[in-house]
Structures are given as C-alpha cells and as structure tokens.
Amino acid sequence: WGPGEGEEGHGGCLSSDSEGNTVCSGIPCPAPSLPGTDKFCPNGAYAGRELSGGCSLGRDVVGAQLIAGVGVPTGFPEALHPRGEEEEEEEKQKGSGPITFTLGNEILGLEPDNNFQSPDAEVYMHFMRSHCCYDAVPTSCKLVVFDTTLEIKKAFVALVANGVRAAPLWDSKMQTFVGMLTITDFINILHRYYRSPLVQIYEVEEHKIETWREVYLQGSFKPLVYISPSDSLFDAVYSLIKHKIHRLPVIEPISGNVLHILTHKRILKFLHIFGSTIPKPRFLKKTVQELCVGTFRDVAVVPENAPVYAALEIFVDRRVSALPVVNAAGQVVGLYSRFDVIHLAAQKTYNNLDISVREALQQRTVCLEGVLTCYPHETMEDIIDRIAEEQVHRLVLVDENRYPRGIVSLSDILQALVLTPAGIDALNS
C-alpha cells in the first residue's frame, strides 16, 4: 500500500486540483465516517480521503463516480463463445495449453525432517502470538473503499490507478462491509464472459458491483473474513492460510471502521524487521530441499505462446496466484501473475484474450515483480531475505539450467515458520 498522509478535519468536503492544491468541493458525503480512507461517493465524480468529522480530501485520480441507479439492475448476460472440443484439441496439438509437473522423491527426499518440531523452532510462533494485528498496521497507509453500487469498470480502473489489489465493499443499504473486491473477481468476469474481439463487453462492464455479486455468488454469500486489531498476528496468519485469501481486513469492532488490509507480505515484512531481536531457529540454515518448504507436486506452468485465456483458466481452476512462463525448451523466462491481468482493464484489451502470454508480458506498462528464482541448495534464511528485500510474493524454484522445480510462496513460508511448529497444517486443511 502506498503512503497516504493523514490530514486534520476541516468540517467540509475538500478536493485537490491538478496541481495538488486543496480546494473546497462543497459536496456533502453521506457515506459512513472512515477516517484516513479513500472514498468513492455517490454524488458525482468524486474520489477522496474520508477524514474525521465527515470531511474528505479529494484524490480525483481516476474520475470514478458512483451513480445511484434507478430500478432493479438487470442480470449479467449468459457466457458466450465457449471453447469447443475442436478448439481445445487444436490448442493441445499446438502445445499451448497449460502444463503441470510433479517432482519425484529423488529431488525432494522422502519426507521433510523434524526440524520444525524442535524447541527453538517455536520462536516465531511465540513472537506472532505476542504481537497483535495493530502492531503491524503502518503509521500511514492508503486504503480504498468501494460502495457496492459503483460500476465494475470504474472500480477496477480505480484499483489500477491507486496501485492497490483489493478494496473493501461497503453496502449503503445494510450500512456494513459485505466483502472484498479483488483481482480474482476481475479474472472470474473475464473467464466467464469472454468473447471474440468483434464483440464488446460493455453490457458487463457497466453493471454494478452488487449485480456481479448477486449473479456470481447466486445467493451463496459468505461472511466477510476479517480480524480485530487486538487479535494476534498468529490468528491473522492462520486466517489468511486457512481461508486461502490474500487480504485480511482489520476492522475496529466498536466503530466498524477498516483500519488496514493485512497481507502475507506485510506480516513477513514485520517479522523480518523485528525478527532480528529474537534468536534465529536452527532450521533457517537448512536448505529448502531439506525442509520441503514450497509446492513441488502438480505445479502448473504456462508456455509463453499460450493465449492469455489459457492462463485465466488455470487461475480459476487451480486457484493459483502466479504461473511460471516457460519457453519451448521448458526453461523459465517469466512469471504471469493475477496482478498482470488487472492491467488489461487499464489498457482496455480485455476483450482480446487470444494474444500470447509473451505478448501480454511485453505490453506491460510497468515492470512488476518480474520473475525471481531460487535454487534447491539455498538456505531458508536466504530465501526469506530475498523475498522480503525484493518485496515479491513468491520465488520460482529452478535448477542450474533454469528448469522449473517448484514454487516457494509467502503462504508456504508463513506456514513453516509460524503454524507448523504449533502442529497446525492450514495449507492442506
């Protein structure tokens, strides 16, 4: 999350002009008071920071506006342009479909050793239990909140413009937070309603968030998974891994305000910064091959000549967050992640998903985390340091010839450092 400066309340709605000067917009904001959060209000082209006293400091970065609709919104169109058996068979013959591989015991060993059960291995578990979620909340941060009546297209453009990957959803009718809008939702929309380049998807992008939730979830609404500021970071790690989510809202129980969105990366960074004050367990000197930390079986990769739609199918079916991209020789040449997909919204190229993954990576306007690798002989400590310093979500495990051998993700690391010593396997539960 990017930094956002806190402001004193001024008792009115403020906005910023193109030069960054603060001006009065004169627009009241009926949304709930959410101090220190960016708001998208239903009163015109306003996008601002909600402050104490009901005032807002405008950002106006995307021109997103939330328009209160009249009448019952229509449902989403039926999914068109399904892939037929002939097309799928043709893709298989071209070798552009998804590939999975499984490493044998000769690479990893028969099973992990008992290093995580030794007394000194519990140091990170106790550290996380002794610190609450509020301790990991930064002094200044950016938080974007969407009303469920905001149009889908404007919401995803706002995510890109603000450089965030998810936003809590506020239901004005129920006066409560009802969920999170994430990149996964955008991927599910593209996967479900993909059409040929000759057909636009305006009827989908103009729908509101609440309409998508009603159609996609079809009444099976799951309660929002969140955590209190006073709960321990151990509980936060367990919730993230147990529910297989990447973002956990920290909600103040009395006011109902969202204070922060906790992520695996934020928690590991907190541990990496303050972990130097506690003894290091001996297993950190073990190699990833010895500890078997990571995913090594049935790992999905995508060929660089595969269409983007094939990558979306893997994201949806396998629920993975990134795919190593391999060339014709099977060597790792890139990494296509869920966050890369959201840039299709900014570039307005989401109605042509037949371009290759290689082309999609070349068209990226910014260099994201790229592909960082590690080797089986590297120690756990080296891998943690690299992930924390490079601020990435995973490393691709490769051999000396850059052939993929597995994935070491933040979930794998936090499971090993925090939950495994406690006898909890949230990854496979």
XYZ file of C-alpha atoms in Angstrom, residues 16-233:
218
model
C -7.356 18.561 -4.782
C -6.855 20.250 -8.131
C -4.442 19.081 -10.830
C -1.568 20.887 -9.098
C -2.238 19.266 -5.743
C -3.779 22.371 -4.116
C -6.598 21.724 -1.659
C -9.924 23.280 -2.683
C -13.457 23.076 -1.309
C -15.792 20.935 -3.397
C -18.927 21.764 -1.451
C -20.197 18.209 -1.892
C -21.506 16.516 1.244
C -20.616 12.875 1.603
C -23.391 10.712 3.085
C -21.129 7.671 3.344
C -20.088 6.430 6.808
C -17.159 8.099 8.509
C -13.994 6.182 7.680
C -11.038 8.245 8.884
C -7.995 8.045 6.688
C -9.527 6.100 3.792
C -10.033 6.909 0.122
C -13.737 7.034 -0.740
C -15.754 6.835 -3.941
C -19.009 8.597 -3.161
C -22.414 8.514 -4.942
C -22.511 12.274 -5.533
C -20.614 12.781 -8.773
C -17.046 12.464 -9.983
C -15.509 12.497 -6.549
C -12.791 10.213 -5.243
C -11.409 11.307 -1.930
C -9.999 10.644 1.506
C -12.614 10.375 4.230
C -11.483 12.145 7.387
C -12.761 12.681 10.896
C -15.795 14.953 11.102
C -17.216 13.798 7.782
C -14.836 15.740 5.532
C -12.918 14.320 2.599
C -9.615 15.137 0.963
C -10.129 14.514 -2.747
C -7.733 12.479 -4.835
C -9.680 12.585 -8.131
C -7.153 10.203 -9.634
C -9.447 8.225 -11.877
C -12.601 10.291 -12.173
C -14.535 7.336 -10.837
C -18.074 8.167 -9.900
C -20.695 6.126 -8.128
C -24.118 6.798 -9.625
C -27.188 5.695 -7.706
C -29.179 3.533 -10.093
C -32.935 3.607 -10.519
C -34.906 0.377 -10.548
C -33.674 -3.175 -10.301
C -30.402 -3.785 -12.196
C -30.548 -6.384 -14.904
C -28.521 -9.551 -14.631
C -25.328 -10.383 -16.404
C -25.510 -11.856 -19.900
C -25.046 -15.539 -20.360
C -21.498 -16.611 -21.066
C -20.836 -16.675 -24.787
C -18.153 -18.014 -27.079
C -17.472 -21.248 -25.179
C -14.398 -23.178 -26.181
C -15.450 -26.206 -28.179
C -13.780 -29.592 -28.111
C -12.207 -28.997 -31.526
C -10.608 -25.744 -30.359
C -9.305 -27.351 -27.190
C -7.868 -30.280 -29.146
C -6.251 -27.874 -31.608
C -4.620 -25.976 -28.744
C -3.301 -29.218 -27.286
C -1.772 -30.124 -30.640
C -0.094 -26.722 -30.760
C 1.341 -27.302 -27.314
C -0.058 -24.025 -25.982
C -2.169 -25.445 -23.186
C -1.281 -25.458 -19.504
C 1.378 -27.870 -18.318
C 1.821 -29.397 -14.891
C 4.749 -31.286 -13.460
C 5.482 -33.249 -10.313
C 8.891 -33.721 -8.766
C 9.834 -37.136 -7.516
C 11.379 -38.124 -4.215
C 14.837 -38.113 -5.788
C 14.672 -34.312 -5.829
C 12.993 -33.600 -2.513
C 13.786 -36.574 -0.353
C 11.171 -38.928 1.032
C 9.660 -36.501 3.523
C 10.615 -33.364 5.470
C 12.654 -33.810 8.631
C 11.563 -32.857 12.142
C 13.387 -29.542 12.343
C 10.110 -27.671 12.828
C 9.339 -29.677 15.978
C 12.472 -28.729 17.918
C 12.076 -26.270 20.843
C 13.935 -23.425 19.132
C 11.645 -23.737 16.097
C 8.774 -22.251 18.112
C 10.376 -18.814 18.402
C 8.391 -17.285 15.503
C 5.180 -18.898 16.711
C 5.572 -17.250 20.135
C 6.600 -13.965 18.503
C 3.402 -13.857 16.438
C 1.243 -14.766 19.420
C 2.780 -11.962 21.481
C 2.015 -9.249 18.914
C -1.420 -8.033 17.885
C -2.562 -7.056 14.409
C -2.476 -3.371 15.320
C 1.296 -3.665 15.760
C 1.639 -4.480 12.051
C -0.549 -1.579 10.888
C 1.689 1.133 9.364
C 1.563 4.686 10.681
C 0.437 5.965 7.288
C -1.098 3.907 4.504
C -3.539 4.036 1.618
C -6.940 2.369 1.821
C -9.532 2.394 -0.952
C -13.177 1.576 -0.184
C -15.897 0.952 -2.793
C -19.650 1.228 -2.457
C -21.395 -1.802 -3.972
C -23.324 0.486 -6.364
C -20.123 1.529 -8.159
C -19.795 0.324 -11.737
C -17.469 -2.632 -12.194
C -15.273 -0.993 -14.823
C -14.719 2.131 -12.721
C -13.887 0.021 -9.700
C -11.146 -1.940 -11.455
C -9.743 1.194 -13.107
C -9.622 2.746 -9.634
C -7.665 -0.245 -8.339
C -5.085 0.219 -11.100
C -4.886 3.990 -10.645
C -4.336 3.669 -6.907
C -1.886 0.792 -7.222
C -3.869 -1.475 -4.901
C -5.048 -5.023 -5.477
C -8.240 -5.152 -3.436
C -10.800 -2.919 -1.753
C -13.413 -3.498 0.970
C -17.023 -3.261 -0.222
C -19.488 -1.066 1.685
C -23.216 -1.732 1.370
C -25.013 1.577 1.953
C -28.366 -0.151 2.422
C -27.106 -2.542 5.083
C -24.624 0.009 6.477
C -21.894 -2.586 6.767
C -18.925 -4.071 4.934
C -20.032 -7.096 2.938
C -16.921 -8.330 1.155
C -13.803 -7.535 -0.825
C -13.381 -6.676 -4.492
C -10.171 -8.301 -5.695
C -8.340 -9.098 -8.891
C -9.837 -12.576 -8.635
C -13.258 -11.046 -9.346
C -11.909 -9.404 -12.496
C -10.408 -12.712 -13.630
C -13.676 -14.536 -12.964
C -15.585 -11.949 -15.000
C -13.208 -12.271 -17.952
C -13.206 -16.054 -17.753
C -16.983 -16.283 -17.585
C -17.910 -13.702 -20.210
C -15.030 -13.834 -22.653
C -15.970 -13.090 -26.255
C -14.181 -12.676 -29.535
C -12.553 -9.301 -30.333
C -15.505 -8.478 -32.598
C -17.920 -8.358 -29.665
C -17.588 -5.734 -26.936
C -18.454 -6.433 -23.309
C -19.935 -3.052 -22.445
C -23.048 -4.687 -21.033
C -20.854 -6.395 -18.449
C -18.528 -3.544 -17.523
C -21.439 -1.134 -16.991
C -23.001 -3.316 -14.325
C -22.560 -2.528 -10.688
C -20.560 -4.458 -8.148
C -23.711 -5.555 -6.334
C -25.094 -7.030 -9.572
C -21.956 -9.068 -10.156
C -22.067 -10.352 -6.590
C -25.703 -11.393 -6.952
C -25.142 -13.183 -10.258
C -21.791 -14.792 -9.499
C -22.473 -15.830 -5.915
C -26.130 -16.706 -6.657
C -27.244 -16.237 -3.077
C -24.349 -18.176 -1.539
C -22.873 -15.127 0.152
C -20.075 -15.998 2.527
C -19.485 -13.735 5.511
C -16.581 -11.331 5.202
C -13.451 -12.781 6.791
C -11.867 -10.085 8.943
C -9.899 -9.691 12.146
C -9.825 -7.326 15.110
C -6.846 -5.035 15.804
C -6.422 -6.730 19.188
C -6.225 -10.252 17.738
C -2.773 -11.786 17.472
C -0.724 -11.946 14.299
